[in-house]
Every structure is written in structure tokens, then in C-alpha cells.
JSON list of C-alpha atoms in Angstrom, two decimals:
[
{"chain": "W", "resi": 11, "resn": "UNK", "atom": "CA", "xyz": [0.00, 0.00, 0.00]},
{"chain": "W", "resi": 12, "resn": "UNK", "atom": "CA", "xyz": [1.13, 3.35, -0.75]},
{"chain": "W", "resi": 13, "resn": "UNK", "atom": "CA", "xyz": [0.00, 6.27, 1.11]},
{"chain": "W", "resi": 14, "resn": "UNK", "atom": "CA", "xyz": [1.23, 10.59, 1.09]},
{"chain": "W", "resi": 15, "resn": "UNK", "atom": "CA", "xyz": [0.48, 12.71, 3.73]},
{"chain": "W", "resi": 16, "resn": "UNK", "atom": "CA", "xyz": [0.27, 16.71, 3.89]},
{"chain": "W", "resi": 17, "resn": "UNK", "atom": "CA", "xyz": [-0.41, 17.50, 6.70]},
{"chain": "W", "resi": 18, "resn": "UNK", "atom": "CA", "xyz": [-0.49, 20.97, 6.01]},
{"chain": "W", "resi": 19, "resn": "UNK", "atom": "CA", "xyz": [-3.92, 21.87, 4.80]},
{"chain": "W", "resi": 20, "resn": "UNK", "atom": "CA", "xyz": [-4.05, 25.68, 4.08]},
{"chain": "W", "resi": 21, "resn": "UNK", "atom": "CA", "xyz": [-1.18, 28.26, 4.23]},
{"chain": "W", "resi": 22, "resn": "UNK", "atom": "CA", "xyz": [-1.68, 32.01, 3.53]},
{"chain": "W", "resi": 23, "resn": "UNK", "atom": "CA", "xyz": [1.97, 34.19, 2.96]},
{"chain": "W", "resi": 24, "resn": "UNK", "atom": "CA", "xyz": [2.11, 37.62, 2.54]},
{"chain": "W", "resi": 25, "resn": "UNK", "atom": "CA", "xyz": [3.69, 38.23, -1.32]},
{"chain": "W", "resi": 26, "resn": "UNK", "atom": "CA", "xyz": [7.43, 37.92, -1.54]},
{"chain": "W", "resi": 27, "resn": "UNK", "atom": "CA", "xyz": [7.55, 35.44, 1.30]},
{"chain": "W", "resi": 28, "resn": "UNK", "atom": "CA", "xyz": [9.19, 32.16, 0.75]},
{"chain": "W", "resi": 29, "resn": "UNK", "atom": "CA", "xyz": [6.98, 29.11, 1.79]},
{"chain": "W", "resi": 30, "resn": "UNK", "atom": "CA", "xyz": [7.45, 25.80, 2.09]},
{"chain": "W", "resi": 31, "resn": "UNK", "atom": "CA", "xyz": [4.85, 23.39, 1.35]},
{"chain": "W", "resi": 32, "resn": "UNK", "atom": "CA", "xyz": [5.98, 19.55, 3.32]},
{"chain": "W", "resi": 33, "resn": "UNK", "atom": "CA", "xyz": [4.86, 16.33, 1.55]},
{"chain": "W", "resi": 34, "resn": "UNK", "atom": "CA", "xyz": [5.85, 12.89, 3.13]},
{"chain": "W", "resi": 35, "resn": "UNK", "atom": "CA", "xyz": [5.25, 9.78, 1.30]},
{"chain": "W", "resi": 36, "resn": "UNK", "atom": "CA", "xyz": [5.08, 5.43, 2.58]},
{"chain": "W", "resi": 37, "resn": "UNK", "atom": "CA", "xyz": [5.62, 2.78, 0.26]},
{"chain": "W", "resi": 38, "resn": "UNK", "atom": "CA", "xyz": [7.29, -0.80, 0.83]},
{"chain": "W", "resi": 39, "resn": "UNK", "atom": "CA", "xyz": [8.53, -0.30, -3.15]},
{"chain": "W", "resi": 40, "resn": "UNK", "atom": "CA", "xyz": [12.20, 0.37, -3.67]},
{"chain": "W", "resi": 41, "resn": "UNK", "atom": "CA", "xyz": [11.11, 2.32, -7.05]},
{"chain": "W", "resi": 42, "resn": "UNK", "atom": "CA", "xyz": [9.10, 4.82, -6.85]},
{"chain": "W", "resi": 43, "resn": "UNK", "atom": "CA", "xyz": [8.63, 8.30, -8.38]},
{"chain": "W", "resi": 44, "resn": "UNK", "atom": "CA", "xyz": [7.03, 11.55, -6.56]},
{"chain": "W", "resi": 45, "resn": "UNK", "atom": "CA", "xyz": [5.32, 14.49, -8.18]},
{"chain": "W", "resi": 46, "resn": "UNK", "atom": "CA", "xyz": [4.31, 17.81, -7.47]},
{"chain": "W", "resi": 47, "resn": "UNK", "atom": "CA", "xyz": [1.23, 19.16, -9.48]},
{"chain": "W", "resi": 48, "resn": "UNK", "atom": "CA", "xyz": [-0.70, 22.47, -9.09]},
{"chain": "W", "resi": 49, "resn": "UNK", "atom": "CA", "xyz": [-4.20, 23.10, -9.53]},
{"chain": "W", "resi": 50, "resn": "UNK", "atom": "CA", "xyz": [-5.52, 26.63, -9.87]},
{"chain": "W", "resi": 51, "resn": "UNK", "atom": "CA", "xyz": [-9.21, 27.61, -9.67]},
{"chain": "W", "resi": 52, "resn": "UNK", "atom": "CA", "xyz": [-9.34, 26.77, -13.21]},
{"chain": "W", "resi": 53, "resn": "UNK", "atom": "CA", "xyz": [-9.06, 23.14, -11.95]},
{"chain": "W", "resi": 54, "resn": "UNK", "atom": "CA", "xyz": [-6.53, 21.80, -13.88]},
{"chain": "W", "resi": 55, "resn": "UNK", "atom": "CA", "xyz": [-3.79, 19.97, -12.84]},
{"chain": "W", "resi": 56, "resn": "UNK", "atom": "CA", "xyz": [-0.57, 21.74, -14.07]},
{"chain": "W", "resi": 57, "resn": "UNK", "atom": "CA", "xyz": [2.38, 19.01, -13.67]},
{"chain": "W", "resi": 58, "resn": "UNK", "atom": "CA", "xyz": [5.19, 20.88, -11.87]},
{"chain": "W", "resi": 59, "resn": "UNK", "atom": "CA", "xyz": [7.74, 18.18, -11.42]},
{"chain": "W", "resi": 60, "resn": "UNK", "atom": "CA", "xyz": [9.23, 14.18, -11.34]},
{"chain": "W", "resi": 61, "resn": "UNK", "atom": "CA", "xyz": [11.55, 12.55, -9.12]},
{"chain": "W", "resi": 62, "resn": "UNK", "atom": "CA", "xyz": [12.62, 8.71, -9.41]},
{"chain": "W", "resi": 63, "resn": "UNK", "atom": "CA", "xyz": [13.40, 7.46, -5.63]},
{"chain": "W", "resi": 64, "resn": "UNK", "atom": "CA", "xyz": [17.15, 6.70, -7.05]},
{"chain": "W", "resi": 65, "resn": "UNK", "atom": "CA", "xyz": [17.88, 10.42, -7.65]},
{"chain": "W", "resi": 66, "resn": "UNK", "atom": "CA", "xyz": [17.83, 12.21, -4.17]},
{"chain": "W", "resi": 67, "resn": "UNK", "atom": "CA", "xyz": [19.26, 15.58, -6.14]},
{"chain": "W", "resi": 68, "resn": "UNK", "atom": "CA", "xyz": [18.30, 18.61, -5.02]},
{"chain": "W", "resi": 69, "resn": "UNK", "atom": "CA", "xyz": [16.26, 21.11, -8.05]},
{"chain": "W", "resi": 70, "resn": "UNK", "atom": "CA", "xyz": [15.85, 24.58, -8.66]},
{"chain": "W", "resi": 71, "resn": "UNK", "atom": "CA", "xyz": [13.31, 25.93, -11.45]},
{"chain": "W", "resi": 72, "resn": "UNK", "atom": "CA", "xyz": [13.33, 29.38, -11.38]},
{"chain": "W", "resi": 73, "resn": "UNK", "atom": "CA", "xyz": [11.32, 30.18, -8.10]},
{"chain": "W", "resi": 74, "resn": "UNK", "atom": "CA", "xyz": [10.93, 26.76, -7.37]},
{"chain": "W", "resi": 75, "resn": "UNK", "atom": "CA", "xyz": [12.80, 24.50, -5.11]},
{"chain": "W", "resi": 76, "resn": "UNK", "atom": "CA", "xyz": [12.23, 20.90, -3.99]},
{"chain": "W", "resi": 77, "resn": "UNK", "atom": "CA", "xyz": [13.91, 18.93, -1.41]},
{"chain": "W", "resi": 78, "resn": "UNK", "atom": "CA", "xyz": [13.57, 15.29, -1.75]},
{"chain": "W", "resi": 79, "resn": "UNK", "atom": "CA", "xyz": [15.06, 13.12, 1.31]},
{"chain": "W", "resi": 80, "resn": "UNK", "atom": "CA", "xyz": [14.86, 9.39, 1.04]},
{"chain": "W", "resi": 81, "resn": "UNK", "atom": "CA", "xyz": [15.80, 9.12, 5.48]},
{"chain": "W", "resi": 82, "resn": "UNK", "atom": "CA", "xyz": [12.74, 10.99, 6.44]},
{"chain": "W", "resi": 83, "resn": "UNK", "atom": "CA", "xyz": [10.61, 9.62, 3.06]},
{"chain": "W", "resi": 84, "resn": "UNK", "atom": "CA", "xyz": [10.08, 13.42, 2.82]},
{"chain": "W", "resi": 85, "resn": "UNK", "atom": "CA", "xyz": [9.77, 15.26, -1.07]},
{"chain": "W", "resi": 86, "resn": "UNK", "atom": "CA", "xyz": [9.18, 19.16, 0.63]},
{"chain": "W", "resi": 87, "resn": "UNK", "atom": "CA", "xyz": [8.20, 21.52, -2.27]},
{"chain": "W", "resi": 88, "resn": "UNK", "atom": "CA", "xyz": [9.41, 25.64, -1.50]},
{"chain": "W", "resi": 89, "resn": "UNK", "atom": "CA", "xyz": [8.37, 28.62, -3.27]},
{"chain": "W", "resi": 90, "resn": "UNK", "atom": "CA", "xyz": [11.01, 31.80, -2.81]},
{"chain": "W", "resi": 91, "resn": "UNK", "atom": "CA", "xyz": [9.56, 35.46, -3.06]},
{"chain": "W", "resi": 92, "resn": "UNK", "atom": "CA", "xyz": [5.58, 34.04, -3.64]},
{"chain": "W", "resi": 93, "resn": "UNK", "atom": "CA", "xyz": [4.00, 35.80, -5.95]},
{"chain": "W", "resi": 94, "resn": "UNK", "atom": "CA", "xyz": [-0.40, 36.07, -6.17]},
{"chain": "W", "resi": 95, "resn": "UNK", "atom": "CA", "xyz": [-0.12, 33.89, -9.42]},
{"chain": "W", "resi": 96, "resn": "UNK", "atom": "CA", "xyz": [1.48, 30.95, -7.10]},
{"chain": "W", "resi": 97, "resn": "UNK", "atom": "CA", "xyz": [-2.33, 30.88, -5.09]},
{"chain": "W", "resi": 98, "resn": "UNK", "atom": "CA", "xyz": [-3.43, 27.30, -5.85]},
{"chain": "W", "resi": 99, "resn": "UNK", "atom": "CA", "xyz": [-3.85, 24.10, -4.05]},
{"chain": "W", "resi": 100, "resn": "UNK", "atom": "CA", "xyz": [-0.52, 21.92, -4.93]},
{"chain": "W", "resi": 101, "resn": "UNK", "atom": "CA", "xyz": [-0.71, 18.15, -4.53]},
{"chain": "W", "resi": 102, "resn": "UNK", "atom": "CA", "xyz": [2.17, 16.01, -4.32]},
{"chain": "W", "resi": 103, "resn": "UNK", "atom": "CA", "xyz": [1.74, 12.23, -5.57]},
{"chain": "W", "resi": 104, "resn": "UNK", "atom": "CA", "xyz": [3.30, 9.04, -6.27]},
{"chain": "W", "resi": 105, "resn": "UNK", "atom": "CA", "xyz": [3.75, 6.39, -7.92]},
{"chain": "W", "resi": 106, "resn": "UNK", "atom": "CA", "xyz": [5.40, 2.71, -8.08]},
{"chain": "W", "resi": 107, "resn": "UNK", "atom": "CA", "xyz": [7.29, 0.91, -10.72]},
{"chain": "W", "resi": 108, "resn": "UNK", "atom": "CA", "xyz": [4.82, -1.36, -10.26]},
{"chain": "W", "resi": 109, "resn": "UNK", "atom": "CA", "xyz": [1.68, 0.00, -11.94]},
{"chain": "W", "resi": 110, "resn": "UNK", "atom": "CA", "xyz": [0.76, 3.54, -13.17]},
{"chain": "W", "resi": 111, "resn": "UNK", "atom": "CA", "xyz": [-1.85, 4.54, -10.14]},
{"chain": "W", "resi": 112, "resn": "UNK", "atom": "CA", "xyz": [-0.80, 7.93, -8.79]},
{"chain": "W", "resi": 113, "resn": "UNK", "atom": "CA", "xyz": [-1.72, 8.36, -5.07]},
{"chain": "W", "resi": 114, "resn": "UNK", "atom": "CA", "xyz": [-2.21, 11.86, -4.14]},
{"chain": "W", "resi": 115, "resn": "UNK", "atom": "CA", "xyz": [-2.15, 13.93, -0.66]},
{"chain": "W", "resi": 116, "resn": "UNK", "atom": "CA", "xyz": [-5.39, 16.12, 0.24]},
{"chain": "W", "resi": 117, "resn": "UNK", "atom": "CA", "xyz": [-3.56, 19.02, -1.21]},
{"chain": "W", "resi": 118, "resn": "UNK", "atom": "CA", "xyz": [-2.25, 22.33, 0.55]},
{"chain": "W", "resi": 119, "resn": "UNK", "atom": "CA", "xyz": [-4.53, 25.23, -0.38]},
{"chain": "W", "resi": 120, "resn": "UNK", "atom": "CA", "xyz": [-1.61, 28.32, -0.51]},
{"chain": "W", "resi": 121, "resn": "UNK", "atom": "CA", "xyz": [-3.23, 31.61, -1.09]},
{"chain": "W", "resi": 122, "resn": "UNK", "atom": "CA", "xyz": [-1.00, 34.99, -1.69]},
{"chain": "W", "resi": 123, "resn": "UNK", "atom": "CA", "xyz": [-1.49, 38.18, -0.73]},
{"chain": "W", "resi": 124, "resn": "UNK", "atom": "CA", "xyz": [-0.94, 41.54, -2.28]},
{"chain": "M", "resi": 17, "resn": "UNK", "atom": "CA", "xyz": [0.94, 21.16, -28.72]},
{"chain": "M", "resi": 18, "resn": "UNK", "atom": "CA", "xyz": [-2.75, 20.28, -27.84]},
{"chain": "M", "resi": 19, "resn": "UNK", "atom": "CA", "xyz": [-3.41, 19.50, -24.10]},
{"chain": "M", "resi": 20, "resn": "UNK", "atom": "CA", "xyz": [-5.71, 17.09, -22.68]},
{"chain": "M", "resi": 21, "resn": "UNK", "atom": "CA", "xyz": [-9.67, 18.13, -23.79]},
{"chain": "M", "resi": 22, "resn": "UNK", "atom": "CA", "xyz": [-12.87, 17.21, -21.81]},
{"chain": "M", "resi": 23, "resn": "UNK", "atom": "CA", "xyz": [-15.96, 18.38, -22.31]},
{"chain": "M", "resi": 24, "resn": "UNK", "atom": "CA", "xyz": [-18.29, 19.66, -20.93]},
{"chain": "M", "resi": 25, "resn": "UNK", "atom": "CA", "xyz": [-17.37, 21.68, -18.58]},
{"chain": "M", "resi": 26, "resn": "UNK", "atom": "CA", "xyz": [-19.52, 21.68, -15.82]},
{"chain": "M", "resi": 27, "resn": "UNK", "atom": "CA", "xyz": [-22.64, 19.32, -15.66]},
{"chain": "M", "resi": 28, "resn": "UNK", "atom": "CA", "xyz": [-25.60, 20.03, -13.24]},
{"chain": "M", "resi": 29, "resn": "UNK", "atom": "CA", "xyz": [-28.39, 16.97, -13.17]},
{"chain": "M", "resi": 30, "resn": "UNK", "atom": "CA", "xyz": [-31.01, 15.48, -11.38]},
{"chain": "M", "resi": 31, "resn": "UNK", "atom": "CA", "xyz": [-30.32, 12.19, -8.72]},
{"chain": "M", "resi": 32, "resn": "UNK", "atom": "CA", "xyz": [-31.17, 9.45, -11.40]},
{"chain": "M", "resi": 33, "resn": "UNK", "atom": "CA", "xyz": [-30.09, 10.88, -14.67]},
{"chain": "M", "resi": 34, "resn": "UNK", "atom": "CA", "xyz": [-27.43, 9.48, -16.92]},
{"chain": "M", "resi": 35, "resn": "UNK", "atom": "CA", "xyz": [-24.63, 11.33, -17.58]},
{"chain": "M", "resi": 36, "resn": "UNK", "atom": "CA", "xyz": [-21.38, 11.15, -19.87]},
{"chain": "M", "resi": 37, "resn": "UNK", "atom": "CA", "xyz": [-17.69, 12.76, -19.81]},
{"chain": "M", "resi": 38, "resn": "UNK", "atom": "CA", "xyz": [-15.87, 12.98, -22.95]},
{"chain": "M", "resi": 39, "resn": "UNK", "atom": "CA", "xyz": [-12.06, 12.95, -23.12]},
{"chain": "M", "resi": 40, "resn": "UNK", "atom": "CA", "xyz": [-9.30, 13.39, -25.92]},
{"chain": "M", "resi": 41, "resn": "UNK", "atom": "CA", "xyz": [-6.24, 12.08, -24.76]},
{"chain": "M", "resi": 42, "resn": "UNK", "atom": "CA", "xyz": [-2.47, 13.55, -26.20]},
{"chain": "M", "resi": 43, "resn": "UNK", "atom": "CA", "xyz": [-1.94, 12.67, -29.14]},
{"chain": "M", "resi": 44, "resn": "UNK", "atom": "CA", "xyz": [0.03, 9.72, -29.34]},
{"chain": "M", "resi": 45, "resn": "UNK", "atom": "CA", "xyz": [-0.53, 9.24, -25.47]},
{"chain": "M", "resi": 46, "resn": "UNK", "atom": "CA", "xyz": [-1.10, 5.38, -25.32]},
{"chain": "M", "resi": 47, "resn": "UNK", "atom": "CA", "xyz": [-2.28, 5.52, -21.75]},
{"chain": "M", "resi": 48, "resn": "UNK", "atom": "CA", "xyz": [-5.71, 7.26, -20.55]},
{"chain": "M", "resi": 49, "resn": "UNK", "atom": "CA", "xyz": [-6.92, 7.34, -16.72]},
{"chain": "M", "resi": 50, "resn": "UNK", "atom": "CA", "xyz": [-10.21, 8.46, -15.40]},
{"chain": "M", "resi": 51, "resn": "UNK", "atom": "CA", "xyz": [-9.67, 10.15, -11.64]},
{"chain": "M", "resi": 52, "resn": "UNK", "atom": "CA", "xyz": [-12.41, 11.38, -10.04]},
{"chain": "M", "resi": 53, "resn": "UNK", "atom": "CA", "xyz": [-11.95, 14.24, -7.26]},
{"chain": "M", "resi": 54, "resn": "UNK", "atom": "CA", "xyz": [-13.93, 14.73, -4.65]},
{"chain": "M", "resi": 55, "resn": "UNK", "atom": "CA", "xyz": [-14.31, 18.35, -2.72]},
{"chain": "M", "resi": 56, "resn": "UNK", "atom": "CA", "xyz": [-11.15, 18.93, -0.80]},
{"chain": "M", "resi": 57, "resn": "UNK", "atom": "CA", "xyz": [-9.60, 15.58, -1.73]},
{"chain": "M", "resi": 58, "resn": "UNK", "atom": "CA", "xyz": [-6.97, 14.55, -4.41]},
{"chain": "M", "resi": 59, "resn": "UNK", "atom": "CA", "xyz": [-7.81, 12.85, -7.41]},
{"chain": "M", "resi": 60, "resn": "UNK", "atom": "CA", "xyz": [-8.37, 9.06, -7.32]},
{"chain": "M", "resi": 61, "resn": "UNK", "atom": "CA", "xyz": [-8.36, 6.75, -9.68]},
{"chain": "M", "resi": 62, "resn": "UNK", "atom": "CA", "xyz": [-11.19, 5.08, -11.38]},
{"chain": "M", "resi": 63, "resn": "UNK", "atom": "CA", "xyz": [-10.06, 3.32, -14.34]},
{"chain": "M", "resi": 64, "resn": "UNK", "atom": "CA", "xyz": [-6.79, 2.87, -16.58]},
{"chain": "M", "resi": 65, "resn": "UNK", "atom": "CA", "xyz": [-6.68, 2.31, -20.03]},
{"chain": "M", "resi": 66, "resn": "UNK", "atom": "CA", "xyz": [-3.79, 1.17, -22.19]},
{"chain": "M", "resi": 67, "resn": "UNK", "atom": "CA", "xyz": [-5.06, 1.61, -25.94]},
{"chain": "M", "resi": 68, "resn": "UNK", "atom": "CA", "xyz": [-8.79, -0.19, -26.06]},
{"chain": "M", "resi": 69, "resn": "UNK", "atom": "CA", "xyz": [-8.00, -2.09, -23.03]},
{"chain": "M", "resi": 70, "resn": "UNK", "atom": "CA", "xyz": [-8.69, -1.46, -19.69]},
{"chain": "M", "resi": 71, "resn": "UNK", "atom": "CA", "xyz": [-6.15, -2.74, -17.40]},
{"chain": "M", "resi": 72, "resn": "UNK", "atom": "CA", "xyz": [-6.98, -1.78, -13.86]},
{"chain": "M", "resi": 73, "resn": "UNK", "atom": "CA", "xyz": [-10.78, -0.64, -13.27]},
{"chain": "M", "resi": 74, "resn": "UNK", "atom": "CA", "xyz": [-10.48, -1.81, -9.68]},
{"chain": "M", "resi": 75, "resn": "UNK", "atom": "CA", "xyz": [-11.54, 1.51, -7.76]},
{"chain": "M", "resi": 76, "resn": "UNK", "atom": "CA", "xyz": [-14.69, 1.53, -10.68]},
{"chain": "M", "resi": 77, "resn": "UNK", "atom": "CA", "xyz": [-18.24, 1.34, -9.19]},
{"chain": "M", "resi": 78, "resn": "UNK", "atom": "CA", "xyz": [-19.83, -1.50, -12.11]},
{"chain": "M", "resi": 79, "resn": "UNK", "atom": "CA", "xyz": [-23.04, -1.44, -10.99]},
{"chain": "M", "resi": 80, "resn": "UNK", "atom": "CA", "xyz": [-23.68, 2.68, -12.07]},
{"chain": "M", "resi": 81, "resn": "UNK", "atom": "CA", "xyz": [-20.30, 3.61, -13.84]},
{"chain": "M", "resi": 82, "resn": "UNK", "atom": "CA", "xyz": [-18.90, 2.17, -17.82]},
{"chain": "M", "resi": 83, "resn": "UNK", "atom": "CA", "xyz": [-16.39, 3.48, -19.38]},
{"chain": "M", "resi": 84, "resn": "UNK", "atom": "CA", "xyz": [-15.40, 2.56, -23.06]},
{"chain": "M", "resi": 85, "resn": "UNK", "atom": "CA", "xyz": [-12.59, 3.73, -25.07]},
{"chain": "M", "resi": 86, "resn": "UNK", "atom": "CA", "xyz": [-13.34, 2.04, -28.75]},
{"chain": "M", "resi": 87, "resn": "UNK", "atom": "CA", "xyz": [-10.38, 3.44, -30.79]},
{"chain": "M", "resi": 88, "resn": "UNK", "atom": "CA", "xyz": [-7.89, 3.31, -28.51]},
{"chain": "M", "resi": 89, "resn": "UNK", "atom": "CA", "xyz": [-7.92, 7.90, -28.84]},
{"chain": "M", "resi": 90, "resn": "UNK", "atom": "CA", "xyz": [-11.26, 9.54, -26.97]},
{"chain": "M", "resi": 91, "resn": "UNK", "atom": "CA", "xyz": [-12.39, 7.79, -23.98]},
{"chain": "M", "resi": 92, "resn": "UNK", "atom": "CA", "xyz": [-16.18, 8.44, -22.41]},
{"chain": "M", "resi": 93, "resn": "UNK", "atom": "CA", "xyz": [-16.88, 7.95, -18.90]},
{"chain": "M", "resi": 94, "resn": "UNK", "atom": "CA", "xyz": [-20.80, 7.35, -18.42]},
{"chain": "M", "resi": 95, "resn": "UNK", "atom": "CA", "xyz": [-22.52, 7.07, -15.07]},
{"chain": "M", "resi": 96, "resn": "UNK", "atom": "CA", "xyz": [-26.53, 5.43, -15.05]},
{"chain": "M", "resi": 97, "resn": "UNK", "atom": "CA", "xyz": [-28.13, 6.50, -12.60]},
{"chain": "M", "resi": 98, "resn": "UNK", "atom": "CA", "xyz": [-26.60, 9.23, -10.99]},
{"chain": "M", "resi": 99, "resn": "UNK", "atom": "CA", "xyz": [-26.53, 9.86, -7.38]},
{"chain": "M", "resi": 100, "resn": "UNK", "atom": "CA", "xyz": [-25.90, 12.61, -4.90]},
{"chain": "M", "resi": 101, "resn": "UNK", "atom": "CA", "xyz": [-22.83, 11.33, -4.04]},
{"chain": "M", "resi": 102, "resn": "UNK", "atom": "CA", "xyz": [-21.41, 11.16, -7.64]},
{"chain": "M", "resi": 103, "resn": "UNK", "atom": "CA", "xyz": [-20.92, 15.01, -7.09]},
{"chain": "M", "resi": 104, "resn": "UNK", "atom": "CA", "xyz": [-17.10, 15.21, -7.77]},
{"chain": "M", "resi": 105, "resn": "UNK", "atom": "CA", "xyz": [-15.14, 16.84, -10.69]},
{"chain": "M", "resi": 106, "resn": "UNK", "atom": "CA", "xyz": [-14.14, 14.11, -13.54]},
{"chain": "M", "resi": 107, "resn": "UNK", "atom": "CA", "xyz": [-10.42, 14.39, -14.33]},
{"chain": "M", "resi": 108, "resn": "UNK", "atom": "CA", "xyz": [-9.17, 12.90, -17.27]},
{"chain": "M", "resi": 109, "resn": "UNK", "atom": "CA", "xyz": [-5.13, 12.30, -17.92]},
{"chain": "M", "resi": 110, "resn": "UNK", "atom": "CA", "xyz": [-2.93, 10.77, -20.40]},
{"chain": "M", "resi": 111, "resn": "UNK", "atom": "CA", "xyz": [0.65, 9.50, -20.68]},
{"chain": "M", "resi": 112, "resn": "UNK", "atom": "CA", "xyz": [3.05, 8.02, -23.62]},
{"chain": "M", "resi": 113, "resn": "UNK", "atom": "CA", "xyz": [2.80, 4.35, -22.73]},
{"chain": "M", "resi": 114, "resn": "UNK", "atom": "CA", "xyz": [2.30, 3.53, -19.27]},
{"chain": "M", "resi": 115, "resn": "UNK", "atom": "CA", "xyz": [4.42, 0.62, -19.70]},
{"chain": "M", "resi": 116, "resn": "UNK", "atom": "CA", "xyz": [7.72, 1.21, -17.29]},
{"chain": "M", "resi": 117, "resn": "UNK", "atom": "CA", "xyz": [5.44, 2.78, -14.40]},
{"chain": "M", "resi": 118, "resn": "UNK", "atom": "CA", "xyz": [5.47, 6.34, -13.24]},
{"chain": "M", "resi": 119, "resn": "UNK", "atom": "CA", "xyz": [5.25, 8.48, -16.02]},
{"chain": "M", "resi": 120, "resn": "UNK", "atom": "CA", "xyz": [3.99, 11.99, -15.70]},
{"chain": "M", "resi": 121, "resn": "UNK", "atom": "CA", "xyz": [0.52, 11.92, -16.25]},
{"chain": "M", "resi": 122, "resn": "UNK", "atom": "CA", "xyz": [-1.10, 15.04, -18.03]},
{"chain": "M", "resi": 123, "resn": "UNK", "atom": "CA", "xyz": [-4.46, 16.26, -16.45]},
{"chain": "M", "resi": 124, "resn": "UNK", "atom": "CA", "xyz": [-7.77, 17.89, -18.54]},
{"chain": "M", "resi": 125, "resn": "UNK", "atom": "CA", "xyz": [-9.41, 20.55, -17.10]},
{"chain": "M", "resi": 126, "resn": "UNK", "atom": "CA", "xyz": [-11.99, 17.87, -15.58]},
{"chain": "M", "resi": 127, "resn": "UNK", "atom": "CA", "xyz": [-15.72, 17.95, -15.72]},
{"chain": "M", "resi": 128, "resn": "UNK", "atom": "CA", "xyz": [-17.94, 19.39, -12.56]},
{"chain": "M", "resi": 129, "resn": "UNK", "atom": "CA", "xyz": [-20.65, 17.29, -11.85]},
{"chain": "M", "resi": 130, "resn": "UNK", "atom": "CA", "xyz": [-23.40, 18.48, -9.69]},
{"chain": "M", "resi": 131, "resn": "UNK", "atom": "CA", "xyz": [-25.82, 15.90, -9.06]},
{"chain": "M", "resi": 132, "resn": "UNK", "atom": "CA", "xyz": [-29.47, 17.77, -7.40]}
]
């Protein structure tokens, strides 16, 4: 069974803030991938990013920053200077070698203000 | 290039109606899933399709929900009759193959059902 928590369920940053949105994960699988996606009022799911569970690098996209860490089975997602475009709820998900069923957290609902 | 499509929109019924969800995968996306998403929940899978077949319809309530995808390309999602509790949005994703496990999957803008 495969199972992500976030136990964070809304956070509200005043713009230019950095924020850090936490995302831990269980699985008994050795592979495994993790994603972040984010889904704006529109309601689609815009993918933000994919991480196998053999690549524990560190990326950077733009304002974007994740932190994957096998030890604590932690894949934290942070977002320097916000901005009121980043408002959205962000889900982080994942995945086994095994099949192609995504399991998804409840989502963090970040909203940024002016 | 062309994102995911679904259509319609938003859907507003009454309890015991049919209803369908259209989807147009990627093209050349071999893989199509059908998540539904309930109010302040993620996504969860109903059904997976690679090409015509479906391979993993597990989480798929048979006794009100079908889905079909006939050409291996547009998928439809039908549910007969609805209920309240079908009151979810209907996401629709696709990916290249599906084959090695844990490719990105690439949402639609999903359907909103309200069921009255």
C-alpha cells in the first residue's frame, strides 16, 4: 500500500515570502517516483515536477525548489519570493514501478497576498 | 501542442439521470486514466486504459459507472443512474505508454458534476 500525507492543509503568505509546502510519502517499493502538481481555480492539474526514488538531487526551477530526502521519506516543495499567481492548491503524488496509479495527498490550499 | 480536452465543462443533473464525460487524450498518449476528485480531496483513480484495453478498473463502481474507449484515442466515462454522491469533478489524464510505471501523467481541465 502506498500512502502521502500533507499535513499541512491551508497556508496564507504575505507576497514575496518564501513558503514551504511539506509532503511525506510510505511505500514498501524500492522504485518509486514523486510528483508535485498544481491546480488553480481553473481546476486543472498543471504538472510541476518528477523525481525517481534513485535520484535524491536537489532542483531549482526558477522560483521553485524541492527537497527530496529518502531518510525521512520526505519530497518538501518551496516557493522563494511568492507571488499572487502561485495561489493554488498543490498536490504532491506518487507512484510505483509497479503499476501507473498515482496516489495523491489532500492538497495544501496556498493563497497569496498583495 | 494540444493538451488534454474534456468536455463539458460543468454538468448540473437530477439524482437518477445518466450522464457522460468525454475525453481526448495527447496525441500519441497510449495511456488514458479516469480520476475522479472529490471536494477537498486529491484525485483518485477510477479506471486505466492502455489503448482499447482497460487494465486496472479496480476503484470503478460497475453497478452505475462504464467506461469505453473504442479506438484506442477519446475515452467516455458514463454514469446510469446518478446519485448525490457522484458530485465530484471528472479528471481525465494521459501519458506516452504507461508501460515502465510512473510516467507523468497530463491532467484535462476535468468535468464538474453536480448531481441535485
Amino acid at each position: 500500500a502506498q500512502k502521502v500525507t500533507q499535513a499541512q492543509t491551508e497556508i496564507s503568505v504575505v507576497e514575496k515570502e518564501d513558503v514551504t509546502l511539506d509532503c511525506v510519502y510510505e511505500t514498501r517499493d524500492t522504485t518509486y517516483y514523486l510528483f508535485w502538481y498544481k491546480q488553480p481555480p481553473s481546476g486543472e492539474l498543471v504538472f510541476l515536477i518528477r523525481r525517481n526514488s534513485f535520484d535524491e538531487q536537489n532542483e531549482i526551477s526558477g522560483r521553485y525548489s524541492w527537497n527530496f530526502q529518502k531518510s525521512t521519506s520526505s519530497f518538501n516543495f518551496t516557493i522563494t519570493a511568492s507571488q499572487v499567481v502561485d495561489s493554488a492548491v498543490y498536490f504532491c503524488a506518487l507512484t510505483t514501478g509497479a503499476n501507473s496509479k498515482l496516489t495523491f495527498g489532500k492538497g495544501i490550499t496556498l493563497s497569496v497576498r498583495p | 501542442e494540444a493538451g488534454v480536452v474534456q468536455s463539458p465543462r460543468y454538468k448540473i443533473i437530477e439524482k437518477k439521470q445518466p450522464v457522460a464525460f468525454w475525453c481526448n487524450p495527447i496525441s500519441g498518449h497510449n495511456t488514458l486514466y479516469w480520476y475522479r476528485q472529490n471536494l477537498g480531496q486529491g484525485p483518485e483513480l477510477l479506471i486505466r486504459y492502455e489503448n482499447e484495453e482497460a487494465v486496472d478498473d479496480s476503484q470503478l463502481p460497475k453497478d452505475r459507472f462504464s467506461a469505453e474507449r473504442l479506438k484506442g484515442v477519446d475515452s467516455t466515462l458514463k454514469i446510469q443512474p446518478a446519485e448525490l454522491g457522484d458530485s465530484a469533478v471528472y479528471l481525465c489524464a494521459s501519458s506516452p505508454t504507461g508501460l515502465a510505471g510512473g510516467e507523468t501523467q497530463y491532467f484535462g481541465p476535468g468535468t464538474r458534476l453536480l448531481v441535485l
